[in-house]
Amino acid sequence: MLILVTGATGKVGQRFIAGLLDDPRFSKARIRALCHNRLLEETDRVEVARGSIADRDVVVAALEGVTHVLHLATCKETPADIMDVTVRGLFWLLEEFRASATAQQFILIGGDAGVGHFYHRHDGPITEHAPHRAYPGGYALSKVLEEVMLEQFGIQYGTNGCCLRAPWIMAKDDFKYTLSFGSDVFGGPDWKTLVPEGDARRYAQTGAVPLLRDADGRPLKRNFVHVDDLVSAILAAIDNPRAKRQLFNICMDRPVDYGEVATYLARTRGLAAVDIPSQYHSNWMDNSKAKYLLGWQPSYDLERLIDSAWQYERSEDDPRIVWYPG
């Protein structure tokens, strides 16, 4: 088993590599990490290739002898790069994969941006049958195109592809910083822009958290997944015959409810909450299919997600860096 990992230096790539190397089921597996801007250290089981998947020659070399592909590389809102990397790059990967004599399985990590997460209203739980519905911007469109391209290659050529669709992926202290009113906020919304400047400074100093409300005025429900649970799902999908040409929602059992977050943080840490109205929509991703077919189960619930983020202590050699746009 030789697994090509694109986006290998990201939070999912690094955690997957560590998890696979520690798993006795894959004791003989080797990894080829395709790196672009950052590099990993090579070991007896990890080799490093360098370049962009937008370059076909790079992809041809990277796929030589590969049995499995885990495709993580992506871009955020970078119009100059996003189509070259996420569409052209995936096309080259799939083209070389289908022509390879050694290729066995292609796993794509998709995203709930492809179904619009909180930008669009859903009438019921979001299952794998929900239609693609991108929100404005290039990133959501790219996640739609990725899933469709993988599906169509399976239809056209019978390739063994599997898509694990993940919502916002949390690791370390990420979740704590998704709720920050300071400039250190992780992702969006950018809370400090939604309240008066003086209030934002005060909230940041006291550790107050936003209680985001949906378009109906209720505490918003939004889906998350911890990186450890996503990695366990990837490992469960590798060489699993029930994963062939399947799409799975990989998320927590229940979406994060901002009202429940505010209540828990007030009770456990004495933090105040600030009401934030919005026109976003609550939604609920259904992970039943992954549980049934993959035998997978998330280990993080709301309390564990919060506690792990607030209790995480960074070492001096592990500064908090957000690598977006990609």
XYZ file of C-alpha atoms in Angstrom:
326
model
C 0.000 0.000 0.000
C 1.407 3.336 -1.113
C -0.912 6.240 -0.275
C -0.534 9.589 -1.991
C -1.687 12.374 0.340
C -2.253 15.789 -1.213
C -2.428 18.729 1.173
C -0.287 16.619 3.482
C 0.921 19.491 5.683
C -2.570 20.683 6.667
C -4.350 19.817 9.901
C -6.073 16.778 8.377
C -3.056 15.592 6.406
C -0.670 15.639 9.351
C -3.164 13.990 11.687
C -4.036 11.319 9.090
C -0.402 10.443 8.478
C 0.239 10.077 12.204
C -2.931 8.009 12.645
C -2.198 5.661 9.774
C 1.396 5.071 10.846
C 0.184 4.173 14.352
C -2.590 1.840 13.171
C -1.526 -1.828 13.197
C -3.932 -2.536 10.313
C -1.665 -0.479 8.060
C 1.718 -1.481 9.490
C 3.139 -2.094 6.012
C 1.600 0.961 4.335
C 3.827 3.746 3.012
C 2.924 7.362 2.382
C 3.925 9.756 -0.369
C 3.191 13.286 0.817
C 2.667 15.766 -1.985
C 3.649 19.168 -0.610
C 3.423 22.588 -2.189
C 4.494 25.434 0.109
C 5.372 23.580 3.305
C 7.312 20.341 3.697
C 7.176 17.297 5.953
C 10.131 15.379 7.303
C 10.861 12.163 5.435
C 11.074 8.848 7.287
C 11.427 5.218 6.321
C 7.666 5.126 5.628
C 7.035 8.702 4.488
C 8.495 10.144 1.306
C 7.947 13.710 0.108
C 7.133 14.902 -3.390
C 6.908 18.594 -4.128
C 4.820 20.629 -6.536
C 1.309 21.751 -7.422
C -1.432 19.381 -8.542
C -2.275 21.982 -11.187
C 0.896 20.785 -12.974
C 0.195 17.531 -14.819
C 3.858 16.465 -14.816
C 3.897 16.766 -11.011
C 0.775 14.601 -10.770
C 2.165 11.948 -13.143
C 5.311 11.596 -11.039
C 3.429 11.682 -7.736
C 1.068 8.860 -8.767
C 3.756 6.452 -9.916
C 3.225 3.164 -8.097
C 0.477 4.609 -5.891
C -2.328 2.316 -4.741
C -4.481 4.828 -2.827
C -5.056 8.577 -3.014
C -6.279 10.781 -0.174
C -7.055 14.146 -1.745
C -7.051 17.018 0.749
C -5.440 19.887 -1.178
C -7.739 22.840 -1.757
C -7.892 26.626 -1.905
C -10.148 29.125 -0.200
C -11.263 32.388 -1.806
C -8.324 32.824 -4.185
C -9.817 33.449 -7.645
C -6.428 33.356 -9.385
C -5.690 29.822 -8.160
C -8.872 28.071 -7.146
C -9.950 26.627 -10.483
C -6.417 25.562 -11.416
C -5.896 23.771 -8.121
C -9.308 22.393 -7.208
C -10.700 21.629 -10.659
C -7.745 21.195 -13.003
C -5.709 19.567 -10.234
C -8.394 17.054 -9.351
C -8.928 16.315 -13.049
C -5.233 15.460 -13.510
C -5.293 13.297 -10.394
C -8.359 11.380 -11.566
C -7.058 11.038 -15.118
C -3.766 9.540 -13.944
C -5.509 7.422 -11.325
C -7.887 5.792 -13.814
C -5.009 4.997 -16.160
C -2.749 3.585 -13.431
C -2.113 -0.157 -13.204
C -1.627 0.041 -9.428
C -4.441 2.416 -8.404
C -7.088 0.891 -6.136
C -8.998 3.614 -4.262
C -9.427 7.387 -4.423
C -10.734 9.188 -1.322
C -11.813 12.827 -1.576
C -12.522 15.009 1.432
C -15.500 17.133 0.441
C -17.165 19.912 2.365
C -20.581 21.095 3.454
C -19.905 24.238 1.422
C -21.107 22.095 -1.477
C -24.604 22.016 -0.002
C -24.500 25.615 1.183
C -24.161 24.939 4.943
C -25.818 27.886 6.772
C -26.302 30.062 3.696
C -29.290 28.084 2.413
C -32.407 26.869 4.188
C -32.951 23.106 4.256
C -36.393 21.653 4.971
C -35.003 18.651 6.812
C -31.745 16.933 7.773
C -29.027 17.193 5.126
C -28.458 13.681 3.822
C -26.212 12.527 1.024
C -29.192 12.970 -1.332
C -29.363 16.744 -0.774
C -28.781 18.665 -4.025
C -25.612 20.675 -4.476
C -26.202 24.339 -3.612
C -23.113 26.554 -3.604
C -23.177 29.907 -1.854
C -21.512 33.012 -3.378
C -17.762 32.802 -3.962
C -15.300 30.427 -5.561
C -14.697 28.049 -2.653
C -18.239 26.654 -2.401
C -18.399 26.278 -6.179
C -15.123 24.355 -6.146
C -16.462 21.928 -3.512
C -19.498 21.237 -5.706
C -17.339 20.639 -8.767
C -15.003 18.304 -6.867
C -17.812 16.036 -5.703
C -19.457 15.988 -9.132
C -16.178 15.221 -10.903
C -15.392 12.289 -8.594
C -18.900 10.915 -9.052
C -18.755 11.230 -12.840
C -15.390 9.478 -13.103
C -17.003 6.566 -11.267
C -19.858 6.570 -13.766
C -17.607 7.056 -16.795
C -14.796 4.670 -15.916
C -15.905 2.657 -12.872
C -13.158 4.123 -10.686
C -13.300 3.250 -7.001
C -13.889 6.695 -5.530
C -15.256 7.667 -2.140
C -16.154 11.148 -0.888
C -16.201 11.970 2.808
C -18.103 15.255 3.135
C -16.993 17.160 6.209
C -18.278 20.400 7.712
C -15.922 22.813 9.521
C -12.972 20.780 10.810
C -11.751 21.561 14.332
C -8.411 20.732 15.980
C -6.505 21.848 19.069
C -7.952 25.231 20.214
C -9.695 26.039 16.926
C -13.214 26.047 18.336
C -12.307 28.564 21.053
C -11.062 30.985 18.427
C -14.136 30.572 16.216
C -15.918 32.447 19.035
C -13.417 35.276 19.528
C -14.424 38.932 19.234
C -10.764 39.811 18.631
C -8.536 39.926 15.586
C -7.500 36.341 16.375
C -10.917 35.019 15.289
C -10.729 31.782 13.307
C -12.988 31.728 10.262
C -16.303 33.498 10.041
C -18.395 35.334 10.918
C -15.921 38.021 11.979
C -17.717 38.869 15.196
C -15.905 42.158 15.899
C -17.400 43.654 12.747
C -20.955 42.884 13.895
C -20.869 44.958 17.110
C -19.620 48.471 17.978
C -15.819 48.685 18.070
C -15.644 49.486 21.765
C -17.940 46.610 22.637
C -15.831 44.225 20.546
C -12.688 45.194 22.475
C -14.457 44.665 25.789
C -15.886 41.305 24.728
C -12.453 40.155 23.556
C -10.881 41.136 26.874
C -13.518 39.370 28.979
C -13.768 36.272 26.758
C -17.450 36.827 25.945
C -18.808 34.580 23.202
C -21.362 35.198 20.453
C -24.795 33.632 20.608
C -25.525 33.576 16.904
C -29.196 33.498 15.948
C -30.597 32.202 12.687
C -32.995 33.915 10.307
C -35.920 32.760 12.463
C -34.444 34.268 15.618
C -33.485 30.945 17.211
C -29.967 29.968 18.291
C -28.254 28.859 15.107
C -27.311 25.227 14.581
C -24.146 24.669 12.542
C -22.226 21.491 11.780
C -18.673 20.739 12.877
C -16.350 17.741 13.028
C -13.190 17.188 15.021
C -10.143 16.225 12.995
C -9.719 13.024 15.027
C -13.206 11.873 14.041
C -12.594 12.712 10.392
C -9.335 10.747 10.436
C -11.063 7.743 11.997
C -13.622 7.887 9.181
C -10.873 7.987 6.542
C -9.199 4.963 8.097
C -12.573 3.163 8.184
C -13.100 3.877 4.475
C -9.727 2.615 3.251
C -10.223 -0.666 1.373
C -13.777 -0.894 2.696
C -15.905 -2.455 -0.074
C -18.976 -0.627 1.288
C -17.285 2.693 0.533
C -16.962 2.131 -3.209
C -18.457 5.046 -5.176
C -20.196 6.335 -2.060
C -20.649 9.772 -0.494
C -20.728 10.028 3.306
C -21.503 12.903 5.651
C -18.797 12.888 8.338
C -19.836 15.126 11.220
C -20.846 15.250 14.867
C -24.078 13.458 15.797
C -25.740 16.802 16.477
C -24.878 20.227 15.089
C -23.390 22.813 17.397
C -26.182 24.946 18.872
C -24.860 28.415 19.707
C -27.400 28.685 22.515
C -26.135 25.467 24.083
C -22.550 26.696 23.673
C -23.376 29.934 25.502
C -25.147 28.072 28.310
C -22.301 25.597 28.792
C -19.573 28.249 28.785
C -21.545 30.404 31.241
C -21.936 27.436 33.599
C -18.419 26.029 33.330
C -16.296 29.125 32.745
C -18.439 32.081 33.717
C -18.343 33.608 30.236
C -20.983 36.042 29.070
C -22.828 35.667 25.762
C -23.686 38.352 23.222
C -26.752 38.012 21.006
C -25.876 38.287 17.304
C -28.800 38.313 14.841
C -28.240 36.975 11.337
C -29.924 35.827 8.156
C -28.115 32.472 8.246
C -30.080 29.232 8.463
C -29.810 26.403 10.954
C -29.143 22.983 9.468
C -28.448 19.429 10.562
C -26.146 17.052 8.678
C -27.187 13.422 9.010
C -24.261 11.013 9.514
C -26.373 7.823 9.669
C -25.072 6.439 6.395
C -21.446 6.527 7.546
C -22.387 4.837 10.798
C -24.306 2.111 8.981
C -21.952 1.361 6.091
C -18.545 2.214 7.561
C -19.173 1.209 11.160
C -17.912 4.659 12.105
C -18.915 6.716 15.126
C -17.810 10.245 16.109
C -16.283 10.525 19.564
C -16.717 14.285 19.998
C -19.944 15.803 21.293
C -20.527 19.458 22.150
C -19.060 19.326 25.639
C -15.935 17.485 24.537
C -15.475 19.871 21.604
C -15.626 22.871 23.947
C -13.559 21.399 26.771
C -10.791 20.175 24.484
C -10.466 23.616 22.870
C -10.426 25.565 26.147
C -8.060 23.132 27.860
C -5.566 22.976 25.005
C -2.195 24.514 25.874
C 0.110 25.434 23.010
C 3.837 24.891 23.277
C 6.241 27.607 22.218
C 7.105 25.718 19.042
C 3.432 25.407 18.059
C 2.268 28.968 17.334
C -1.293 29.508 16.213
C -1.083 30.149 12.451
C -4.025 30.248 10.067
C -2.670 29.170 6.676
C -5.665 30.255 4.611
C -6.249 31.056 1.803
C -4.861 27.604 1.001
